[in-house]
mmCIF file of C-alpha atoms in Angstrom:
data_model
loop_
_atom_site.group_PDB
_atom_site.id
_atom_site.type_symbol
_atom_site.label_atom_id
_atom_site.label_comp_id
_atom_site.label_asym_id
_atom_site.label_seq_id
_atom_site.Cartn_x
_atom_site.Cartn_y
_atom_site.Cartn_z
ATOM 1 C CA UNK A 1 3.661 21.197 -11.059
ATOM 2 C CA UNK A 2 0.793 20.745 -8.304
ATOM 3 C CA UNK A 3 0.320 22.903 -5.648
ATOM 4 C CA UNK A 4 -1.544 21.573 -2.564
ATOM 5 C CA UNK A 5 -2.755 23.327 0.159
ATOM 6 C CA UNK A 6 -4.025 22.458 3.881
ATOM 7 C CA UNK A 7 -6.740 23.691 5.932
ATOM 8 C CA UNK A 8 -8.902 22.145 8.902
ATOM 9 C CA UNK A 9 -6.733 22.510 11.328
ATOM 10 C CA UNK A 10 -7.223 23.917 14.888
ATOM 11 C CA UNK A 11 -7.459 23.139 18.412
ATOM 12 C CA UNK A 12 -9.436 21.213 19.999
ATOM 13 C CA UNK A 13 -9.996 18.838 23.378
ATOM 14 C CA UNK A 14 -8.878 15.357 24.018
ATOM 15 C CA UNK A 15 -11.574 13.570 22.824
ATOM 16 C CA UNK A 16 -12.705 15.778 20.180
ATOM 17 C CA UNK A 17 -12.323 15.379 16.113
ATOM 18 C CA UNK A 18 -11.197 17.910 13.410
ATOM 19 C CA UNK A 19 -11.170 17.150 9.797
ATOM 20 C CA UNK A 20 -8.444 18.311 7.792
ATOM 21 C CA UNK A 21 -8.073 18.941 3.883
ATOM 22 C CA UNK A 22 -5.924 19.377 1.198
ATOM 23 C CA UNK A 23 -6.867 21.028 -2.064
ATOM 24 C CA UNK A 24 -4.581 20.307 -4.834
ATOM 25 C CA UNK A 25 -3.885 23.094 -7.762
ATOM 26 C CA UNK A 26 -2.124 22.464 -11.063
ATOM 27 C CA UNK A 27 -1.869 19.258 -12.503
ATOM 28 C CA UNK A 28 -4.375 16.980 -12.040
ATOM 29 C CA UNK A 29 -4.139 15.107 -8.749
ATOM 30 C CA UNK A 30 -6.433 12.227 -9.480
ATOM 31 C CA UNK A 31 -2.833 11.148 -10.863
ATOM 32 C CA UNK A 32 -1.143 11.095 -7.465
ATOM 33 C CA UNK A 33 -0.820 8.785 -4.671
ATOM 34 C CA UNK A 34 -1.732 11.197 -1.553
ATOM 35 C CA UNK A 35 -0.697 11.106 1.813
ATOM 36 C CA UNK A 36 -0.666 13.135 5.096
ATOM 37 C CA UNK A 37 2.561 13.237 7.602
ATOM 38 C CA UNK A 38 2.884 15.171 10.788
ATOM 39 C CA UNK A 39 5.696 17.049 12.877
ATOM 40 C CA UNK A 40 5.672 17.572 16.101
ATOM 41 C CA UNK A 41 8.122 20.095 17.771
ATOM 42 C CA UNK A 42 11.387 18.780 17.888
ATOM 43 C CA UNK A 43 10.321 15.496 15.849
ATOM 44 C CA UNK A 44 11.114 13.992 12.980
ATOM 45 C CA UNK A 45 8.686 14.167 10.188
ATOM 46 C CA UNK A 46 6.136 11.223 10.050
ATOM 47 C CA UNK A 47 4.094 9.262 7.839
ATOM 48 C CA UNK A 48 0.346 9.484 9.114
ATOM 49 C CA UNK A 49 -1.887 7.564 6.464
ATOM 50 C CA UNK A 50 -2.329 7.513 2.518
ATOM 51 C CA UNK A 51 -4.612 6.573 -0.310
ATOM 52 C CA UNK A 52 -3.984 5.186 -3.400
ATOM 53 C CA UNK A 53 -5.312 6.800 -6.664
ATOM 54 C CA UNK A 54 -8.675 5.469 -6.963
ATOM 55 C CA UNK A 55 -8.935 5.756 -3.488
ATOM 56 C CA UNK A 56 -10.137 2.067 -2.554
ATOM 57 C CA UNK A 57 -6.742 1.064 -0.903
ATOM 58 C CA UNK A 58 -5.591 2.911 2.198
ATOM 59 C CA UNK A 59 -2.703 2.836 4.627
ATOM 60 C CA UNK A 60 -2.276 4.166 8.193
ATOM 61 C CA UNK A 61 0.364 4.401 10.692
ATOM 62 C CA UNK A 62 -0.330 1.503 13.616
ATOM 63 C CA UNK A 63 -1.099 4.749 16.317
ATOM 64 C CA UNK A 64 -3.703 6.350 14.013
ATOM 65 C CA UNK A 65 -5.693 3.437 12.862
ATOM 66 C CA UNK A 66 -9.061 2.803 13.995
ATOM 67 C CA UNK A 67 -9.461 6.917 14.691
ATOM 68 C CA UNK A 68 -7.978 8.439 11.521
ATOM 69 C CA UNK A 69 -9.758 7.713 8.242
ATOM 70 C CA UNK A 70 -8.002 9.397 4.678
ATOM 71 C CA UNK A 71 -10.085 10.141 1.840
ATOM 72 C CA UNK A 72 -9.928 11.742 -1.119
ATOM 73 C CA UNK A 73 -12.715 13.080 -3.839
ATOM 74 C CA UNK A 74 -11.138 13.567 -7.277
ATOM 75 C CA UNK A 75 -13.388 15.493 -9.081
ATOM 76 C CA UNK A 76 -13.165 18.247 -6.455
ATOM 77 C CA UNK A 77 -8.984 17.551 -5.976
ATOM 78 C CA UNK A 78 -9.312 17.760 -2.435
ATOM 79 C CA UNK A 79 -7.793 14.747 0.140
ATOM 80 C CA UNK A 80 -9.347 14.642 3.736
ATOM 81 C CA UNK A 81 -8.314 13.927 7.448
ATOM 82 C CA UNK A 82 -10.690 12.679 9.578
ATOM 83 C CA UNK A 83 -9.350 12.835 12.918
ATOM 84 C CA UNK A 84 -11.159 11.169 15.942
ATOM 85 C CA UNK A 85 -10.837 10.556 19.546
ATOM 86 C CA UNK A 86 -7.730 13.097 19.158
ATOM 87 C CA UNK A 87 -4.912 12.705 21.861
ATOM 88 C CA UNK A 88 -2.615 15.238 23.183
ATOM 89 C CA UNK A 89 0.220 12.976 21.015
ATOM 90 C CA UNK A 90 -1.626 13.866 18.037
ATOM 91 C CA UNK A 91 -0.150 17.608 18.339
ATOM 92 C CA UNK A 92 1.962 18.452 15.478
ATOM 93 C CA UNK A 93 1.729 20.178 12.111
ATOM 94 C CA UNK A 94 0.241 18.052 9.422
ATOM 95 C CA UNK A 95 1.405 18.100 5.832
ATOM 96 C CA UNK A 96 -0.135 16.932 2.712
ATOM 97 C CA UNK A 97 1.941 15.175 -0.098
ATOM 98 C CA UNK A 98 1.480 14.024 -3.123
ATOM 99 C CA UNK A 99 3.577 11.519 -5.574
ATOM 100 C CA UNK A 100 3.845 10.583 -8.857
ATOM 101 C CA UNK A 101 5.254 7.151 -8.306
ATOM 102 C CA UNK A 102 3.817 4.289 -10.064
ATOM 103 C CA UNK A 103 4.199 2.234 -6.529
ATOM 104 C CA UNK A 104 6.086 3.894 -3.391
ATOM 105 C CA UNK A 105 6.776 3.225 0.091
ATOM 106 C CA UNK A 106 3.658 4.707 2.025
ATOM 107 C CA UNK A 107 6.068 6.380 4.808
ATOM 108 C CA UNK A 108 8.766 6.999 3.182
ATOM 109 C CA UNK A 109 8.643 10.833 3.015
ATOM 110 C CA UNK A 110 11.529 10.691 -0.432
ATOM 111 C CA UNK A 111 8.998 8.996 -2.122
ATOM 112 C CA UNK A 112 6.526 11.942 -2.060
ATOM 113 C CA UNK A 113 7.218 14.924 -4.766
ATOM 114 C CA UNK A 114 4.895 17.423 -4.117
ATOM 115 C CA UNK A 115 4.257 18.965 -0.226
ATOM 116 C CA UNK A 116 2.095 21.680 1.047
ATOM 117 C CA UNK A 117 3.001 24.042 4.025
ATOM 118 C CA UNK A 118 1.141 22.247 7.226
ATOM 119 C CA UNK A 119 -1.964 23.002 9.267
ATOM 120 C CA UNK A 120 -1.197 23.129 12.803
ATOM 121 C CA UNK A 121 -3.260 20.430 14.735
ATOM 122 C CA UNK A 122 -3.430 21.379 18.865
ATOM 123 C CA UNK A 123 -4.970 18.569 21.341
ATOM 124 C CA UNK A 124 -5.225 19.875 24.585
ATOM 125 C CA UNK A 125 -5.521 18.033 27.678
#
């Protein structure tokens, strides 16, 4: 079993950056394919960006890209967030996950085994 936790999260201006993180416990995570989804209130669940093992490929939803950059360092078991240039529509609680797959569809949250229980991410205006 793995066991992954959030932290990082906060709020913070329009404009501003926060850098979230997820430390995995348990079974090694170098094994898993990591990713990060958000909620917002009264949203469905959605895929924000992942990383593949190694970490050299990476995926990101089309409204994150150029401001969000996922990470991951494998000796330490730890995946990171960078969020920049937050907007307001970046409110929402953000969950780690973590899969076993060999291959997976990055935003396809049934493709994900393992979840942690959210940081909340605020953007005010």
């Amino acid at each position: 079993q793995v066991q992954l936790v959030e932290s990082g999260g906060g709020l913070v201006q329009a404009g501003g950056s926060l850098r979230l993180s997820c430390t995995a416990s348990g079974r090694s995570s170098s094994g898993l394919i990591m990713g990060w989804f958000r909620q917002a209130p009264e949203k469905e669940r959605e895929f924000v960006a992942c990383i593949s093992r190694s970490g050299g490929t990476t995926y990101y939803t089309d409204s994150v890209k150029a401001r969000f950059t996922i990470s991951r360092d494998n000796v330490k078991t730890t995946v990171y967030l960078q969020m920049n240039s937050l907007k307001p529509d970046d409110t929402a609680v953000y969950y780690c996950a973590g899969s076993s797959r060999l291959t997976l569809t990055a935003w396809d949250r049934k493709d994900y085994d393992y979840w942690g229980q959210g940081t909340q991410v605020t953007v005010s205006s």
